């Protein structure tokens, strides 16, 4: 009985997870680009990016979703429900993570860029080999945490008719005259995924702190001048 | 569309935001009291409440309350269901905001107060709260903005607030892009004063910290 009810909702859970992954796949690279623009772009670019991130964070997610799904057609862009949601949440993700990326870039000491330049590393090589590996450690825990918010946000897909977890629970509940029962199963599923992602974030955080400690240990080297 | 309808929908948005904030502020007191109590069961219950409230999308809780709870066979009205739901979910966030404020005060001060046998209530009112309050207010303001945006969800159970009204107009032929963009700007405009208040409090706290140091 209960097992069957859970199984009835599983395809919905699958779609919710796919919506989250697709939104992050679009949103995180965009967020990195926006963070780079905020960090070292010119004035006009910084202003434009700041405007976009303010809008992305200041609009309710449901309004942004409607803007992409019901609004874009009046500009001649018609998107199906799935791509509309992914575009809307990709944009929101970029808006929220831009500042995480920007502050990670800003936290890397300037001396490292100067050292890279002294070693004649080009701009791209400096970014990929020196800056990125360090920035990733800083951004990973908050970005994984943010993905929980994106996952919960996919519940809004209900409003544009996607058959994700909430819609399935709603339909099953209406069909079997027990909305509460199915909504509570859906709630349990959301909670399980959120706790799972939070556990991953903790493990990652722990690992990063572990390696940071190893790195911080003074090298027992004869080159040490303070010995 | 008449100005009267527009104002009415703004009224619903403000009503749901204000009332659920009040519910969250009161329930949050119980959450923080339980979370910081000496009783293990109470602490566990508070932690569970916070985890479960925050771990599930508010839309799901909204449906649980609206479709699931009946009093003598009758459902709650959409407006009261929205207020109950957002207030309950918010109690987890505000409870944690209260806790962040209380825990920002160094434990040594508490120890000093109890060593001087200052009564609990007096030490809370005269020493702890004045230091904790700015942090609580600034976290509370951030929550208020978050809550304002979440009231858009109430449109999905039929509360005729701003998002409901705009969606209705668009389904009847209004320009979707213009309408939803203006709607988003309305939310931004409503949250701007709250954000400014939070920033000015943060700055004042920072100045005080520097003055102390």
PDB file of N, CA and C in Angstrom, chain B residues 109-201:
ATOM      1  N   UNK B 109      30.263  36.546  29.403  1.00  0.00           N
ATOM      2  CA  UNK B 109      29.397  37.570  30.003  1.00  0.00           C
ATOM      3  C   UNK B 109      28.311  36.926  30.853  1.00  0.00           C
ATOM      4  N   UNK B 110      27.730  35.820  30.323  1.00  0.00           N
ATOM      5  CA  UNK B 110      26.721  35.093  31.090  1.00  0.00           C
ATOM      6  C   UNK B 110      27.303  34.596  32.407  1.00  0.00           C
ATOM      7  N   UNK B 111      28.514  34.040  32.303  1.00  0.00           N
ATOM      8  CA  UNK B 111      29.172  33.505  33.497  1.00  0.00           C
ATOM      9  C   UNK B 111      29.413  34.620  34.506  1.00  0.00           C
ATOM     10  N   UNK B 112      29.854  35.766  34.004  1.00  0.00           N
ATOM     11  CA  UNK B 112      30.098  36.900  34.894  1.00  0.00           C
ATOM     12  C   UNK B 112      28.807  37.323  35.581  1.00  0.00           C
ATOM     13  N   UNK B 113      27.702  37.380  34.788  1.00  0.00           N
ATOM     14  CA  UNK B 113      26.423  37.797  35.355  1.00  0.00           C
ATOM     15  C   UNK B 113      25.964  36.832  36.440  1.00  0.00           C
ATOM     16  N   UNK B 114      26.150  35.528  36.189  1.00  0.00           N
ATOM     17  CA  UNK B 114      25.664  34.583  37.197  1.00  0.00           C
ATOM     18  C   UNK B 114      26.599  34.598  38.408  1.00  0.00           C
ATOM     19  N   UNK B 115      27.887  34.886  38.174  1.00  0.00           N
ATOM     20  CA  UNK B 115      28.813  35.005  39.309  1.00  0.00           C
ATOM     21  C   UNK B 115      28.426  36.187  40.195  1.00  0.00           C
ATOM     22  N   UNK B 116      27.916  37.248  39.545  1.00  0.00           N
ATOM     23  CA  UNK B 116      27.487  38.428  40.303  1.00  0.00           C
ATOM     24  C   UNK B 116      26.056  38.257  40.817  1.00  0.00           C
ATOM     25  N   UNK B 117      25.500  37.073  40.578  1.00  0.00           N
ATOM     26  CA  UNK B 117      24.117  36.716  40.891  1.00  0.00           C
ATOM     27  C   UNK B 117      23.110  37.786  40.465  1.00  0.00           C
ATOM     28  N   UNK B 118      23.297  38.271  39.236  1.00  0.00           N
ATOM     29  CA  UNK B 118      22.278  39.125  38.621  1.00  0.00           C
ATOM     30  C   UNK B 118      21.129  38.205  38.205  1.00  0.00           C
ATOM     31  N   UNK B 119      19.870  38.571  38.530  1.00  0.00           N
ATOM     32  CA  UNK B 119      18.753  37.706  38.152  1.00  0.00           C
ATOM     33  C   UNK B 119      18.720  37.470  36.636  1.00  0.00           C
ATOM     34  N   UNK B 120      18.221  36.293  36.228  1.00  0.00           N
ATOM     35  CA  UNK B 120      18.232  35.899  34.819  1.00  0.00           C
ATOM     36  C   UNK B 120      17.546  36.917  33.922  1.00  0.00           C
ATOM     37  N   UNK B 121      16.338  37.338  34.351  1.00  0.00           N
ATOM     38  CA  UNK B 121      15.546  38.223  33.506  1.00  0.00           C
ATOM     39  C   UNK B 121      16.254  39.576  33.342  1.00  0.00           C
ATOM     40  N   UNK B 122      16.809  40.063  34.461  1.00  0.00           N
ATOM     41  CA  UNK B 122      17.507  41.353  34.401  1.00  0.00           C
ATOM     42  C   UNK B 122      18.732  41.263  33.509  1.00  0.00           C
ATOM     43  N   UNK B 123      19.475  40.150  33.597  1.00  0.00           N
ATOM     44  CA  UNK B 123      20.676  40.074  32.770  1.00  0.00           C
ATOM     45  C   UNK B 123      20.306  39.960  31.292  1.00  0.00           C
ATOM     46  N   UNK B 124      19.207  39.260  31.027  1.00  0.00           N
ATOM     47  CA  UNK B 124      18.758  39.162  29.642  1.00  0.00           C
ATOM     48  C   UNK B 124      18.377  40.542  29.108  1.00  0.00           C
ATOM     49  N   UNK B 125      17.599  41.270  29.927  1.00  0.00           N
ATOM     50  CA  UNK B 125      17.039  42.543  29.461  1.00  0.00           C
ATOM     51  C   UNK B 125      18.116  43.638  29.394  1.00  0.00           C
ATOM     52  N   UNK B 126      19.023  43.653  30.377  1.00  0.00           N
ATOM     53  CA  UNK B 126      19.945  44.787  30.475  1.00  0.00           C
ATOM     54  C   UNK B 126      21.283  44.536  29.785  1.00  0.00           C
ATOM     55  N   UNK B 127      21.680  43.255  29.688  1.00  0.00           N
ATOM     56  CA  UNK B 127      23.014  42.986  29.151  1.00  0.00           C
ATOM     57  C   UNK B 127      22.968  42.224  27.817  1.00  0.00           C
ATOM     58  N   UNK B 128      22.254  41.104  27.826  1.00  0.00           N
ATOM     59  CA  UNK B 128      22.303  40.225  26.643  1.00  0.00           C
ATOM     60  C   UNK B 128      21.545  40.838  25.462  1.00  0.00           C
ATOM     61  N   UNK B 129      20.252  41.193  25.678  1.00  0.00           N
ATOM     62  CA  UNK B 129      19.426  41.653  24.561  1.00  0.00           C
ATOM     63  C   UNK B 129      19.964  42.900  23.851  1.00  0.00           C
ATOM     64  N   UNK B 130      20.435  43.911  24.603  1.00  0.00           N
ATOM     65  CA  UNK B 130      20.945  45.086  23.879  1.00  0.00           C
ATOM     66  C   UNK B 130      22.050  44.742  22.882  1.00  0.00           C
ATOM     67  N   UNK B 131      22.834  43.698  23.188  1.00  0.00           N
ATOM     68  CA  UNK B 131      23.886  43.306  22.258  1.00  0.00           C
ATOM     69  C   UNK B 131      23.359  42.388  21.166  1.00  0.00           C
ATOM     70  N   UNK B 132      22.370  41.560  21.535  1.00  0.00           N
ATOM     71  CA  UNK B 132      21.869  40.567  20.575  1.00  0.00           C
ATOM     72  C   UNK B 132      20.903  41.182  19.571  1.00  0.00           C
ATOM     73  N   UNK B 133      20.200  42.236  20.001  1.00  0.00           N
ATOM     74  CA  UNK B 133      19.102  42.768  19.205  1.00  0.00           C
ATOM     75  C   UNK B 133      19.490  43.191  17.777  1.00  0.00           C
ATOM     76  N   UNK B 134      20.595  43.945  17.610  1.00  0.00           N
ATOM     77  CA  UNK B 134      20.924  44.364  16.238  1.00  0.00           C
ATOM     78  C   UNK B 134      21.071  43.183  15.278  1.00  0.00           C
ATOM     79  N   UNK B 135      21.679  42.085  15.759  1.00  0.00           N
ATOM     80  CA  UNK B 135      21.851  40.914  14.897  1.00  0.00           C
ATOM     81  C   UNK B 135      20.506  40.269  14.603  1.00  0.00           C
ATOM     82  N   UNK B 136      19.637  40.207  15.635  1.00  0.00           N
ATOM     83  CA  UNK B 136      18.300  39.644  15.422  1.00  0.00           C
ATOM     84  C   UNK B 136      17.524  40.487  14.414  1.00  0.00           C
ATOM     85  N   UNK B 137      17.603  41.805  14.544  1.00  0.00           N
ATOM     86  CA  UNK B 137      16.830  42.670  13.653  1.00  0.00           C
ATOM     87  C   UNK B 137      17.334  42.527  12.228  1.00  0.00           C
ATOM     88  N   UNK B 138      18.652  42.455  12.061  1.00  0.00           N
ATOM     89  CA  UNK B 138      19.154  42.386  10.698  1.00  0.00           C
ATOM     90  C   UNK B 138      18.834  41.034  10.064  1.00  0.00           C
ATOM     91  N   UNK B 139      18.911  39.944  10.858  1.00  0.00           N
ATOM     92  CA  UNK B 139      18.509  38.635  10.317  1.00  0.00           C
ATOM     93  C   UNK B 139      17.000  38.604  10.080  1.00  0.00           C
ATOM     94  N   UNK B 140      16.253  39.257  10.969  1.00  0.00           N
ATOM     95  CA  UNK B 140      14.802  39.308  10.807  1.00  0.00           C
ATOM     96  C   UNK B 140      14.389  40.071   9.565  1.00  0.00           C
ATOM     97  N   UNK B 141      15.116  41.138   9.232  1.00  0.00           N
ATOM     98  CA  UNK B 141      14.808  41.909   8.026  1.00  0.00           C
ATOM     99  C   UNK B 141      15.070  41.070   6.780  1.00  0.00           C
ATOM    100  N   UNK B 142      16.179  40.330   6.788  1.00  0.00           N
ATOM    101  CA  UNK B 142      16.478  39.456   5.643  1.00  0.00           C
ATOM    102  C   UNK B 142      15.357  38.432   5.486  1.00  0.00           C
ATOM    103  N   UNK B 143      14.883  37.889   6.617  1.00  0.00           N
ATOM    104  CA  UNK B 143      13.785  36.934   6.563  1.00  0.00           C
ATOM    105  C   UNK B 143      12.506  37.592   6.043  1.00  0.00           C
ATOM    106  N   UNK B 144      12.273  38.841   6.442  1.00  0.00           N
ATOM    107  CA  UNK B 144      11.075  39.554   6.003  1.00  0.00           C
ATOM    108  C   UNK B 144      11.010  39.684   4.487  1.00  0.00           C
ATOM    109  N   UNK B 145      12.150  39.985   3.868  1.00  0.00           N
ATOM    110  CA  UNK B 145      12.195  40.108   2.406  1.00  0.00           C
ATOM    111  C   UNK B 145      11.904  38.758   1.755  1.00  0.00           C
ATOM    112  N   UNK B 146      12.538  37.719   2.311  1.00  0.00           N
ATOM    113  CA  UNK B 146      12.346  36.359   1.838  1.00  0.00           C
ATOM    114  C   UNK B 146      10.858  35.976   1.942  1.00  0.00           C
ATOM    115  N   UNK B 147      10.253  36.359   3.060  1.00  0.00           N
ATOM    116  CA  UNK B 147       8.843  36.045   3.306  1.00  0.00           C
ATOM    117  C   UNK B 147       7.937  36.770   2.305  1.00  0.00           C
ATOM    118  N   UNK B 148       8.230  38.049   2.075  1.00  0.00           N
ATOM    119  CA  UNK B 148       7.439  38.831   1.117  1.00  0.00           C
ATOM    120  C   UNK B 148       7.412  38.120  -0.235  1.00  0.00           C
ATOM    121  N   UNK B 149       8.575  37.628  -0.669  1.00  0.00           N
ATOM    122  CA  UNK B 149       8.628  36.951  -1.965  1.00  0.00           C
ATOM    123  C   UNK B 149       7.867  35.628  -1.924  1.00  0.00           C
ATOM    124  N   UNK B 150       7.912  34.954  -0.773  1.00  0.00           N
ATOM    125  CA  UNK B 150       7.211  33.667  -0.666  1.00  0.00           C
ATOM    126  C   UNK B 150       5.693  33.820  -0.678  1.00  0.00           C
ATOM    127  N   UNK B 151       5.188  35.027  -0.366  1.00  0.00           N
ATOM    128  CA  UNK B 151       3.726  35.183  -0.382  1.00  0.00           C
ATOM    129  C   UNK B 151       3.165  35.005  -1.790  1.00  0.00           C
ATOM    130  N   UNK B 152       4.038  35.115  -2.814  1.00  0.00           N
ATOM    131  CA  UNK B 152       3.573  34.867  -4.186  1.00  0.00           C
ATOM    132  C   UNK B 152       2.991  33.456  -4.320  1.00  0.00           C
ATOM    133  N   UNK B 153       3.495  32.518  -3.485  1.00  0.00           N
ATOM    134  CA  UNK B 153       2.998  31.133  -3.529  1.00  0.00           C
ATOM    135  C   UNK B 153       1.521  31.066  -3.195  1.00  0.00           C
ATOM    136  N   UNK B 154       1.051  32.011  -2.364  1.00  0.00           N
ATOM    137  CA  UNK B 154      -0.348  31.986  -1.939  1.00  0.00           C
ATOM    138  C   UNK B 154      -1.291  32.093  -3.134  1.00  0.00           C
ATOM    139  N   UNK B 155      -0.788  32.660  -4.251  1.00  0.00           N
ATOM    140  CA  UNK B 155      -1.628  32.752  -5.452  1.00  0.00           C
ATOM    141  C   UNK B 155      -2.037  31.362  -5.932  1.00  0.00           C
ATOM    142  N   UNK B 156      -1.208  30.346  -5.638  1.00  0.00           N
ATOM    143  CA  UNK B 156      -1.480  28.993  -6.138  1.00  0.00           C
ATOM    144  C   UNK B 156      -2.595  28.298  -5.375  1.00  0.00           C
ATOM    145  N   UNK B 157      -2.999  28.840  -4.199  1.00  0.00           N
ATOM    146  CA  UNK B 157      -4.195  28.287  -3.552  1.00  0.00           C
ATOM    147  C   UNK B 157      -5.342  29.295  -3.613  1.00  0.00           C
ATOM    148  N   UNK B 158      -5.171  30.316  -4.473  1.00  0.00           N
ATOM    149  CA  UNK B 158      -6.299  31.195  -4.744  1.00  0.00           C
ATOM    150  C   UNK B 158      -6.380  32.464  -3.934  1.00  0.00           C
ATOM    151  N   UNK B 159      -5.321  32.827  -3.205  1.00  0.00           N
ATOM    152  CA  UNK B 159      -5.317  34.131  -2.538  1.00  0.00           C
ATOM    153  C   UNK B 159      -5.126  35.197  -3.613  1.00  0.00           C
ATOM    154  N   UNK B 160      -6.014  36.185  -3.635  1.00  0.00           N
ATOM    155  CA  UNK B 160      -5.972  37.138  -4.743  1.00  0.00           C
ATOM    156  C   UNK B 160      -4.995  38.273  -4.467  1.00  0.00           C
ATOM    157  N   UNK B 161      -3.713  37.886  -4.268  1.00  0.00           N
ATOM    158  CA  UNK B 161      -2.692  38.898  -4.030  1.00  0.00           C
ATOM    159  C   UNK B 161      -2.079  39.318  -5.380  1.00  0.00           C
ATOM    160  N   UNK B 162      -0.940  40.002  -5.337  1.00  0.00           N
ATOM    161  CA  UNK B 162      -0.416  40.652  -6.541  1.00  0.00           C
ATOM    162  C   UNK B 162      -0.117  39.670  -7.684  1.00  0.00           C
ATOM    163  N   UNK B 163       0.484  38.519  -7.330  1.00  0.00           N
ATOM    164  CA  UNK B 163       0.851  37.578  -8.395  1.00  0.00           C
ATOM    165  C   UNK B 163      -0.393  36.956  -9.032  1.00  0.00           C
ATOM    166  N   UNK B 164      -1.388  36.671  -8.191  1.00  0.00           N
ATOM    167  CA  UNK B 164      -2.650  36.110  -8.689  1.00  0.00           C
ATOM    168  C   UNK B 164      -3.292  37.070  -9.682  1.00  0.00           C
ATOM    169  N   UNK B 165      -3.360  38.336  -9.267  1.00  0.00           N
ATOM    170  CA  UNK B 165      -4.012  39.353 -10.094  1.00  0.00           C
ATOM    171  C   UNK B 165      -3.285  39.520 -11.434  1.00  0.00           C
ATOM    172  N   UNK B 166      -1.941  39.570 -11.376  1.00  0.00           N
ATOM    173  CA  UNK B 166      -1.158  39.752 -12.596  1.00  0.00           C
ATOM    174  C   UNK B 166      -1.331  38.560 -13.520  1.00  0.00           C
ATOM    175  N   UNK B 167      -1.248  37.368 -12.961  1.00  0.00           N
ATOM    176  CA  UNK B 167      -1.401  36.152 -13.761  1.00  0.00           C
ATOM    177  C   UNK B 167      -2.777  36.136 -14.421  1.00  0.00           C
ATOM    178  N   UNK B 168      -3.779  36.528 -13.655  1.00  0.00           N
ATOM    179  CA  UNK B 168      -5.137  36.578 -14.167  1.00  0.00           C
ATOM    180  C   UNK B 168      -5.227  37.529 -15.365  1.00  0.00           C
ATOM    181  N   UNK B 169      -4.600  38.715 -15.216  1.00  0.00           N
ATOM    182  CA  UNK B 169      -4.632  39.703 -16.297  1.00  0.00           C
ATOM    183  C   UNK B 169      -3.924  39.173 -17.540  1.00  0.00           C
ATOM    184  N   UNK B 170      -2.802  38.461 -17.329  1.00  0.00           N
ATOM    185  CA  UNK B 170      -2.040  37.944 -18.475  1.00  0.00           C
ATOM    186  C   UNK B 170      -2.838  36.850 -19.183  1.00  0.00           C
ATOM    187  N   UNK B 171      -3.500  35.972 -18.403  1.00  0.00           N
ATOM    188  CA  UNK B 171      -4.297  34.915 -19.037  1.00  0.00           C
ATOM    189  C   UNK B 171      -5.455  35.514 -19.837  1.00  0.00           C
ATOM    190  N   UNK B 172      -5.866  36.739 -19.475  1.00  0.00           N
ATOM    191  CA  UNK B 172      -6.943  37.384 -20.222  1.00  0.00           C
ATOM    192  C   UNK B 172      -6.425  38.280 -21.336  1.00  0.00           C
ATOM    193  N   UNK B 173      -5.076  38.213 -21.592  1.00  0.00           N
ATOM    194  CA  UNK B 173      -4.580  38.909 -22.777  1.00  0.00           C
ATOM    195  C   UNK B 173      -3.630  40.068 -22.536  1.00  0.00           C
ATOM    196  N   UNK B 174      -3.336  40.413 -21.277  1.00  0.00           N
ATOM    197  CA  UNK B 174      -2.348  41.477 -21.043  1.00  0.00           C
ATOM    198  C   UNK B 174      -0.971  40.989 -21.490  1.00  0.00           C
ATOM    199  N   UNK B 175      -0.087  41.922 -21.828  1.00  0.00           N
ATOM    200  CA  UNK B 175       1.266  41.572 -22.284  1.00  0.00           C
ATOM    201  C   UNK B 175       2.021  40.907 -21.135  1.00  0.00           C
ATOM    202  N   UNK B 176       2.403  39.631 -21.324  1.00  0.00           N
ATOM    203  CA  UNK B 176       3.002  38.850 -20.249  1.00  0.00           C
ATOM    204  C   UNK B 176       4.324  39.404 -19.774  1.00  0.00           C
ATOM    205  N   UNK B 177       5.166  39.823 -20.711  1.00  0.00           N
ATOM    206  CA  UNK B 177       6.497  40.264 -20.299  1.00  0.00           C
ATOM    207  C   UNK B 177       6.398  41.537 -19.462  1.00  0.00           C
ATOM    208  N   UNK B 178       5.662  42.511 -19.989  1.00  0.00           N
ATOM    209  CA  UNK B 178       5.522  43.786 -19.280  1.00  0.00           C
ATOM    210  C   UNK B 178       4.884  43.563 -17.908  1.00  0.00           C
ATOM    211  N   UNK B 179       3.797  42.772 -17.893  1.00  0.00           N
ATOM    212  CA  UNK B 179       3.051  42.598 -16.650  1.00  0.00           C
ATOM    213  C   UNK B 179       3.907  41.941 -15.570  1.00  0.00           C
ATOM    214  N   UNK B 180       4.585  40.821 -15.909  1.00  0.00           N
ATOM    215  CA  UNK B 180       5.352  40.123 -14.875  1.00  0.00           C
ATOM    216  C   UNK B 180       6.608  40.883 -14.492  1.00  0.00           C
ATOM    217  N   UNK B 181       7.162  41.656 -15.461  1.00  0.00           N
ATOM    218  CA  UNK B 181       8.331  42.459 -15.104  1.00  0.00           C
ATOM    219  C   UNK B 181       7.939  43.554 -14.107  1.00  0.00           C
ATOM    220  N   UNK B 182       6.810  44.222 -14.383  1.00  0.00           N
ATOM    221  CA  UNK B 182       6.335  45.250 -13.448  1.00  0.00           C
ATOM    222  C   UNK B 182       6.014  44.634 -12.090  1.00  0.00           C
ATOM    223  N   UNK B 183       5.436  43.433 -12.114  1.00  0.00           N
ATOM    224  CA  UNK B 183       5.120  42.746 -10.857  1.00  0.00           C
ATOM    225  C   UNK B 183       6.399  42.510 -10.046  1.00  0.00           C
ATOM    226  N   UNK B 184       7.446  42.014 -10.736  1.00  0.00           N
ATOM    227  CA  UNK B 184       8.719  41.787 -10.044  1.00  0.00           C
ATOM    228  C   UNK B 184       9.264  43.083  -9.463  1.00  0.00           C
ATOM    229  N   UNK B 185       9.160  44.181 -10.225  1.00  0.00           N
ATOM    230  CA  UNK B 185       9.634  45.473  -9.723  1.00  0.00           C
ATOM    231  C   UNK B 185       8.839  45.898  -8.492  1.00  0.00           C
ATOM    232  N   UNK B 186       7.536  45.559  -8.477  1.00  0.00           N
ATOM    233  CA  UNK B 186       6.724  45.908  -7.304  1.00  0.00           C
ATOM    234  C   UNK B 186       7.265  45.201  -6.061  1.00  0.00           C
ATOM    235  N   UNK B 187       7.622  43.907  -6.190  1.00  0.00           N
ATOM    236  CA  UNK B 187       8.203  43.191  -5.042  1.00  0.00           C
ATOM    237  C   UNK B 187       9.525  43.835  -4.628  1.00  0.00           C
ATOM    238  N   UNK B 188      10.349  44.206  -5.640  1.00  0.00           N
ATOM    239  CA  UNK B 188      11.626  44.855  -5.318  1.00  0.00           C
ATOM    240  C   UNK B 188      11.391  46.163  -4.568  1.00  0.00           C
ATOM    241  N   UNK B 189      10.396  46.934  -5.035  1.00  0.00           N
ATOM    242  CA  UNK B 189      10.121  48.227  -4.403  1.00  0.00           C
ATOM    243  C   UNK B 189       9.649  48.025  -2.967  1.00  0.00           C
ATOM    244  N   UNK B 190       8.827  46.981  -2.734  1.00  0.00           N
ATOM    245  CA  UNK B 190       8.335  46.733  -1.378  1.00  0.00           C
ATOM    246  C   UNK B 190       9.462  46.273  -0.451  1.00  0.00           C
ATOM    247  N   UNK B 191      10.455  45.542  -1.012  1.00  0.00           N
ATOM    248  CA  UNK B 191      11.501  45.024  -0.127  1.00  0.00           C
ATOM    249  C   UNK B 191      12.632  46.026   0.087  1.00  0.00           C
ATOM    250  N   UNK B 192      12.721  47.049  -0.778  1.00  0.00           N
ATOM    251  CA  UNK B 192      13.827  48.011  -0.666  1.00  0.00           C
ATOM    252  C   UNK B 192      13.919  48.689   0.707  1.00  0.00           C
ATOM    253  N   UNK B 193      12.807  49.205   1.255  1.00  0.00           N
ATOM    254  CA  UNK B 193      12.926  49.878   2.563  1.00  0.00           C
ATOM    255  C   UNK B 193      13.420  48.931   3.657  1.00  0.00           C
ATOM    256  N   UNK B 194      12.945  47.658   3.619  1.00  0.00           N
ATOM    257  CA  UNK B 194      13.373  46.696   4.632  1.00  0.00           C
ATOM    258  C   UNK B 194      14.883  46.447   4.512  1.00  0.00           C
ATOM    259  N   UNK B 195      15.350  46.312   3.262  1.00  0.00           N
ATOM    260  CA  UNK B 195      16.773  46.094   3.039  1.00  0.00           C
ATOM    261  C   UNK B 195      17.607  47.268   3.532  1.00  0.00           C
ATOM    262  N   UNK B 196      17.109  48.474   3.284  1.00  0.00           N
ATOM    263  CA  UNK B 196      17.857  49.663   3.719  1.00  0.00           C
ATOM    264  C   UNK B 196      17.941  49.741   5.233  1.00  0.00           C
ATOM    265  N   UNK B 197      16.817  49.383   5.890  1.00  0.00           N
ATOM    266  CA  UNK B 197      16.803  49.358   7.360  1.00  0.00           C
ATOM    267  C   UNK B 197      17.863  48.389   7.879  1.00  0.00           C
ATOM    268  N   UNK B 198      17.898  47.173   7.273  1.00  0.00           N
ATOM    269  CA  UNK B 198      18.850  46.166   7.730  1.00  0.00           C
ATOM    270  C   UNK B 198      20.283  46.669   7.549  1.00  0.00           C
ATOM    271  N   UNK B 199      20.558  47.293   6.391  1.00  0.00           N
ATOM    272  CA  UNK B 199      21.919  47.777   6.147  1.00  0.00           C
ATOM    273  C   UNK B 199      22.317  48.861   7.135  1.00  0.00           C
ATOM    274  N   UNK B 200      21.382  49.772   7.438  1.00  0.00           N
ATOM    275  CA  UNK B 200      21.750  50.865   8.342  1.00  0.00           C
ATOM    276  C   UNK B 200      22.020  50.324   9.741  1.00  0.00           C
ATOM    277  N   UNK B 201      21.255  49.285  10.138  1.00  0.00           N
ATOM    278  CA  UNK B 201      21.506  48.687  11.462  1.00  0.00           C
ATOM    279  C   UNK B 201      22.859  48.000  11.478  1.00  0.00           C
TER     280      UNK B 201
END
